[in-house]
Amino acid sequence: MLLRYYTSLVFLASTAFADLKITTPSGVAVGPVIVTWAESNVQPLISSLAGCQVFLMAGGNNDANSEQLAAASTTASAKTVTLTIPPSGPSNAPNAYYIKIISAGTTSGQVENFSARFSIAGMQGAWAAPAAEADWKTISGTAGPATVNSVGQSDPAANPGAAPGAAQGSYGVPYLQQQGLTRYAPMQPKPGSTITATNTAPLIPPFAWSIATSFLPIPSIVTTSTQPVTYSASTSMENTASPVAQPSDDMAKFMARWKD
């Protein structure tokens, strides 16, 4: 399914075609905006998708270098979510903005859909990432990044021979190979019902670090997006243990003085 998006309020609804088609008319401004999407009848269908994350991005067509300005989470079947556009995005940047939606498959994989480009009035900030600005300066027209679809493909964690990122899009790229203001973390593995593992090695190898001896520079990473969970698990369990009796020693008597 290639999601078709249209927005109400700030983004005016428009005609969508068989492929991903999002129009973003003039007049878009900072503040809340309702992002809406519909079934395009192209695989994977909305019924085969679970949770989704919606982002407002700024940059070129290399999405890994783009800046993330706003985010919201919902389910693909909801077909609508509200984003609040902050005024901190780069000003005087025509067609620098686009909507990105990452939807997780109900079984495995995900699909990343992107809107067409648009401008936003009322932005008062500057580019936070030189790479995002450089990518934006190379674009022509209003086409956004290309769709990335891996729904139904195997999980790289279960298939070590698979190429990194092949089945999880941005979430499958090793952390140290990622660039841009937004970094992506893979889905947390589903815990088992019993403990049978004997290999206690970390899932992600440790990397070099050093102790800070002076003030560090402003972080270059703004946020980390974690892949939505597609499995279900029961986490409810009653604690049947009796509560421990309150202490009655001198410390307990001392603390009792401060009850009022």
CSV table of C-alpha atoms in Angstrom, one decimal:
chain,number,residue,atom,x,y,z
A,1,MET,CA,0.0,0.0,0.0
A,2,LEU,CA,1.3,3.4,-1.0
A,3,LEU,CA,-0.5,5.7,1.4
A,4,ARG,CA,-2.3,8.7,-0.2
A,5,TYR,CA,-2.2,11.7,2.1
A,6,TYR,CA,-4.3,14.8,2.1
A,7,THR,CA,-4.7,17.2,5.0
A,8,SER,CA,-7.6,19.3,6.2
A,9,LEU,CA,-7.5,22.7,7.8
A,10,VAL,CA,-4.0,24.0,6.7
A,11,PHE,CA,-3.5,21.4,3.9
A,12,LEU,CA,-6.4,21.4,1.5
A,13,ALA,CA,-7.8,18.1,0.4
A,14,SER,CA,-7.0,17.2,-3.2
A,15,THR,CA,-7.4,14.5,-5.8
A,16,ALA,CA,-5.1,11.5,-5.3
A,17,PHE,CA,-4.1,9.0,-8.0
A,18,ALA,CA,-3.1,5.3,-8.0
A,19,ASP,CA,0.4,6.0,-6.7
A,20,LEU,CA,1.5,8.2,-3.8
A,21,LYS,CA,0.1,11.6,-4.6
A,22,ILE,CA,0.1,14.4,-2.1
A,23,THR,CA,-0.5,18.0,-3.0
A,24,THR,CA,0.5,20.8,-0.6
A,25,PRO,CA,-1.0,24.1,-1.7
A,26,SER,CA,0.2,27.6,-0.7
A,27,GLY,CA,-0.9,29.0,2.6
A,28,VAL,CA,0.6,26.4,4.9
A,29,ALA,CA,1.6,28.0,8.2
A,30,VAL,CA,2.9,27.1,11.6
A,31,GLY,CA,0.5,25.6,14.2
A,32,PRO,CA,-1.6,22.5,14.3
A,33,VAL,CA,-2.4,20.6,11.1
A,34,ILE,CA,-4.5,17.5,10.5
A,35,VAL,CA,-2.7,14.9,8.4
A,36,THR,CA,-5.0,12.4,6.7
A,37,TRP,CA,-4.3,9.4,4.5
A,38,ALA,CA,-6.5,7.0,2.5
A,39,GLU,CA,-6.2,3.5,1.0
A,40,SER,CA,-4.5,3.6,-2.4
A,41,ASN,CA,-5.3,-0.1,-3.2
A,42,VAL,CA,-1.7,-0.8,-3.8
A,43,GLN,CA,0.0,-3.4,-1.6
A,44,PRO,CA,0.5,-3.5,1.3
A,45,LEU,CA,-3.0,-2.5,2.2
A,46,ILE,CA,-3.8,-0.5,5.4
A,47,SER,CA,-5.3,-3.7,6.9
A,48,SER,CA,-1.8,-5.3,6.8
A,49,LEU,CA,-0.2,-2.4,8.7
A,50,ALA,CA,-0.1,-1.7,12.5
A,51,GLY,CA,1.3,1.3,14.2
A,52,CYS,CA,2.6,4.3,12.3
A,53,GLN,CA,4.7,7.4,13.0
A,54,VAL,CA,4.1,10.7,11.2
A,55,PHE,CA,6.9,13.3,10.9
A,56,LEU,CA,7.3,16.7,9.5
A,57,MET,CA,10.7,16.8,7.8
A,58,ALA,CA,12.9,19.5,6.2
A,59,GLY,CA,15.6,18.8,3.7
A,60,GLY,CA,16.3,17.2,0.3
A,61,ASN,CA,15.4,13.8,-1.0
A,62,ASN,CA,18.1,12.1,1.0
A,63,ASP,CA,15.8,11.5,4.0
A,64,ALA,CA,18.6,10.3,6.3
A,65,ASN,CA,20.0,13.9,6.2
A,66,SER,CA,16.8,15.7,6.7
A,67,GLU,CA,15.7,17.5,9.9
A,68,GLN,CA,12.8,16.3,11.9
A,69,LEU,CA,10.6,19.2,13.2
A,70,ALA,CA,7.4,17.5,14.5
A,71,ALA,CA,6.2,13.9,15.2
A,72,ALA,CA,3.1,12.0,16.2
A,73,SER,CA,2.2,8.4,16.6
A,74,THR,CA,-1.1,6.5,15.8
A,75,THR,CA,-2.2,3.5,13.9
A,76,ALA,CA,-2.4,3.2,10.1
A,77,SER,CA,-6.1,2.3,10.3
A,78,ALA,CA,-6.8,5.6,12.1
A,79,LYS,CA,-6.1,7.4,8.8
A,80,THR,CA,-5.6,10.8,10.6
A,81,VAL,CA,-3.3,12.4,13.1
A,82,THR,CA,-2.6,16.0,14.2
A,83,LEU,CA,0.9,17.5,13.9
A,84,THR,CA,1.8,20.8,15.5
A,85,ILE,CA,4.2,22.7,13.3
A,86,PRO,CA,6.7,24.7,15.3
A,87,PRO,CA,8.2,28.1,14.1
A,88,SER,CA,11.7,26.8,14.5
A,89,GLY,CA,12.1,25.5,11.0
A,90,PRO,CA,14.3,27.2,8.4
A,91,SER,CA,12.7,30.4,7.0
A,92,ASN,CA,12.9,31.4,3.3
A,93,ALA,CA,13.1,27.7,2.3
A,94,PRO,CA,10.5,27.1,-0.4
A,95,ASN,CA,9.5,23.5,-0.9
A,96,ALA,CA,11.9,22.4,1.9
A,97,TYR,CA,9.2,20.5,3.8
A,98,TYR,CA,7.5,17.2,3.4
A,99,ILE,CA,5.5,14.6,5.5
A,100,LYS,CA,7.0,11.2,6.3
A,101,ILE,CA,5.0,8.3,7.5
A,102,ILE,CA,6.6,5.1,8.7
A,103,SER,CA,4.0,2.2,9.1
A,104,ALA,CA,4.9,-1.2,10.6
A,105,GLY,CA,3.7,-4.3,9.0
A,106,THR,CA,1.5,-6.6,11.2
A,107,THR,CA,3.9,-9.5,10.6
A,108,SER,CA,7.2,-8.0,9.6
A,109,GLY,CA,8.8,-5.1,7.8
A,110,GLN,CA,7.6,-1.6,7.3
A,111,VAL,CA,6.7,0.9,4.6
A,112,GLU,CA,8.0,4.5,4.5
A,113,ASN,CA,5.8,6.9,2.5
A,114,PHE,CA,6.6,10.6,1.7
A,115,SER,CA,4.5,13.5,0.6
A,116,ALA,CA,5.2,16.0,-2.1
A,117,ARG,CA,7.1,19.1,-1.0
A,118,PHE,CA,5.6,22.3,0.3
A,119,SER,CA,6.5,25.6,1.9
A,120,ILE,CA,5.5,26.8,5.4
A,121,ALA,CA,4.8,30.4,6.2
A,122,GLY,CA,5.9,31.8,9.6
A,123,MET,CA,9.1,29.8,10.1
A,124,GLN,CA,11.7,31.9,12.0
A,125,GLY,CA,14.6,29.5,12.4
A,126,ALA,CA,17.6,28.4,10.4
A,127,TRP,CA,19.0,25.1,9.1
A,128,ALA,CA,20.3,23.0,12.0
A,129,ALA,CA,22.0,20.5,9.8
A,130,PRO,CA,24.3,21.6,7.0
A,131,ALA,CA,23.7,18.3,5.2
A,132,ALA,CA,19.9,18.9,5.1
A,133,GLU,CA,20.4,22.4,3.7
A,134,ALA,CA,22.8,21.2,1.1
A,135,ASP,CA,20.4,18.4,0.0
A,136,TRP,CA,17.5,20.9,-0.2
A,137,LYS,CA,19.5,23.2,-2.5
A,138,THR,CA,19.9,20.3,-5.0
A,139,ILE,CA,16.2,19.6,-5.4
A,140,SER,CA,14.0,20.8,-8.3
A,141,GLY,CA,10.2,20.5,-8.4
A,142,THR,CA,8.1,19.3,-5.5
A,143,ALA,CA,8.6,15.5,-5.6
A,144,GLY,CA,9.5,14.0,-2.2
A,145,PRO,CA,11.8,11.1,-1.4
A,146,ALA,CA,11.0,7.7,-2.9
A,147,THR,CA,8.8,5.1,-1.0
A,148,VAL,CA,10.7,2.4,0.9
A,149,ASN,CA,8.7,-0.8,1.3
A,150,SER,CA,9.9,-3.9,3.1
A,151,VAL,CA,6.5,-5.1,4.5
A,152,GLY,CA,6.5,-8.9,4.6
A,153,GLN,CA,10.3,-9.3,4.3
A,154,SER,CA,12.2,-11.1,7.0
A,155,ASP,CA,13.8,-9.4,9.9
A,156,PRO,CA,17.5,-8.9,9.6
A,157,ALA,CA,18.0,-10.0,13.2
A,158,ALA,CA,16.5,-13.4,12.3
A,159,ASN,CA,18.5,-13.6,9.1
A,160,PRO,CA,22.1,-12.5,9.8
A,161,GLY,CA,23.0,-13.0,6.1
A,162,ALA,CA,20.6,-10.2,5.0
A,163,ALA,CA,22.0,-6.9,4.0
A,164,PRO,CA,21.8,-4.2,6.8
A,165,GLY,CA,18.7,-2.2,6.5
A,166,ALA,CA,17.2,-4.4,3.7
A,167,ALA,CA,14.1,-5.3,5.7
A,168,GLN,CA,13.7,-2.4,8.1
A,169,GLY,CA,14.4,0.7,6.1
A,170,SER,CA,15.9,3.4,8.2
A,171,TYR,CA,15.5,1.2,11.4
A,172,GLY,CA,17.8,-1.5,9.9
A,173,VAL,CA,20.8,0.8,9.3
A,174,PRO,CA,23.5,0.3,12.0
A,175,TYR,CA,23.5,3.2,14.4
A,176,LEU,CA,27.0,4.3,13.8
A,177,GLN,CA,26.3,4.4,10.0
A,178,GLN,CA,23.4,6.8,10.4
A,179,GLN,CA,23.6,10.5,9.7
A,180,GLY,CA,21.3,13.5,10.1
A,181,LEU,CA,19.4,14.9,13.1
A,182,THR,CA,17.2,11.9,13.6
A,183,ARG,CA,18.5,8.4,14.4
A,184,TYR,CA,16.5,5.2,14.2
A,185,ALA,CA,16.4,2.3,16.7
A,186,PRO,CA,15.1,-1.2,15.7
A,187,MET,CA,12.1,-2.8,17.3
A,188,GLN,CA,12.7,-4.3,20.7
A,189,PRO,CA,12.8,-8.1,20.5
A,190,LYS,CA,9.8,-9.9,21.9
A,191,PRO,CA,10.7,-11.5,25.3
A,192,GLY,CA,10.3,-15.2,25.6
A,193,SER,CA,8.1,-16.9,28.2
A,194,THR,CA,11.1,-18.8,29.7
A,195,ILE,CA,14.8,-18.0,30.0
A,196,THR,CA,16.8,-20.4,27.9
A,197,ALA,CA,19.6,-18.2,26.5
A,198,THR,CA,23.1,-18.8,27.6
A,199,ASN,CA,24.8,-16.3,25.3
A,200,THR,CA,24.7,-13.0,27.3
A,201,ALA,CA,26.6,-11.0,24.7
A,202,PRO,CA,25.0,-7.6,23.9
A,203,LEU,CA,22.7,-7.4,20.8
A,204,ILE,CA,24.7,-4.3,19.6
A,205,PRO,CA,28.5,-4.4,20.1
A,206,PRO,CA,29.9,-1.6,22.3
A,207,PHE,CA,31.6,1.3,20.7
A,208,ALA,CA,34.4,3.6,21.8
A,209,TRP,CA,33.7,6.2,24.4
A,210,SER,CA,35.7,8.6,26.6
A,211,ILE,CA,35.1,10.5,29.8
A,212,ALA,CA,34.2,14.1,29.4
A,213,THR,CA,36.7,16.4,31.1
A,214,SER,CA,35.2,19.7,29.8
A,215,PHE,CA,31.9,21.1,28.5
A,216,LEU,CA,30.7,19.1,25.5
A,217,PRO,CA,29.4,20.8,22.3
A,218,ILE,CA,25.7,21.0,21.6
A,219,PRO,CA,24.5,17.6,20.5
A,220,SER,CA,24.0,17.1,16.8
A,221,ILE,CA,21.3,14.5,17.2
A,222,VAL,CA,17.9,15.9,17.9
A,223,THR,CA,15.8,12.7,18.5
A,224,THR,CA,15.8,9.0,18.2
A,225,SER,CA,12.8,7.2,16.6
A,226,THR,CA,12.1,3.6,17.7
A,227,GLN,CA,10.5,1.2,15.3
A,228,PRO,CA,6.8,0.5,16.3
A,229,VAL,CA,6.2,-2.9,17.9
A,230,THR,CA,4.2,-5.3,15.7
A,231,TYR,CA,3.8,-8.1,18.2
A,232,SER,CA,1.5,-8.4,21.2
A,233,ALA,CA,2.5,-9.5,24.7
A,234,SER,CA,0.8,-9.8,28.0
A,235,THR,CA,2.5,-7.8,30.7
A,236,SER,CA,-0.1,-8.1,33.4
A,237,MET,CA,0.8,-10.2,36.4
A,238,GLU,CA,-0.4,-10.1,40.0
A,239,ASN,CA,2.3,-9.8,42.7
A,240,THR,CA,1.1,-12.3,45.3
A,241,ALA,CA,3.9,-11.6,47.8
A,242,SER,CA,2.9,-10.2,51.2
A,243,PRO,CA,4.0,-6.6,51.8
A,244,VAL,CA,7.0,-6.2,54.0
A,245,ALA,CA,6.2,-4.9,57.5
A,246,GLN,CA,7.1,-1.3,58.3
A,247,PRO,CA,10.3,-0.8,60.3
A,248,SER,CA,10.0,-0.2,64.0
A,249,ASP,CA,13.5,0.8,64.9
A,250,ASP,CA,14.8,4.2,66.0
A,251,MET,CA,15.0,5.4,62.4
A,252,ALA,CA,11.3,4.6,61.9
A,253,LYS,CA,10.5,6.6,65.0
A,254,PHE,CA,12.6,9.5,63.8
A,255,MET,CA,10.9,9.5,60.4
A,256,ALA,CA,7.5,9.4,62.1
A,257,ARG,CA,8.2,12.9,63.4
A,258,TRP,CA,7.8,14.3,59.8
A,259,LYS,CA,4.5,12.7,58.9
A,260,ASP,CA,2.7,16.0,59.4
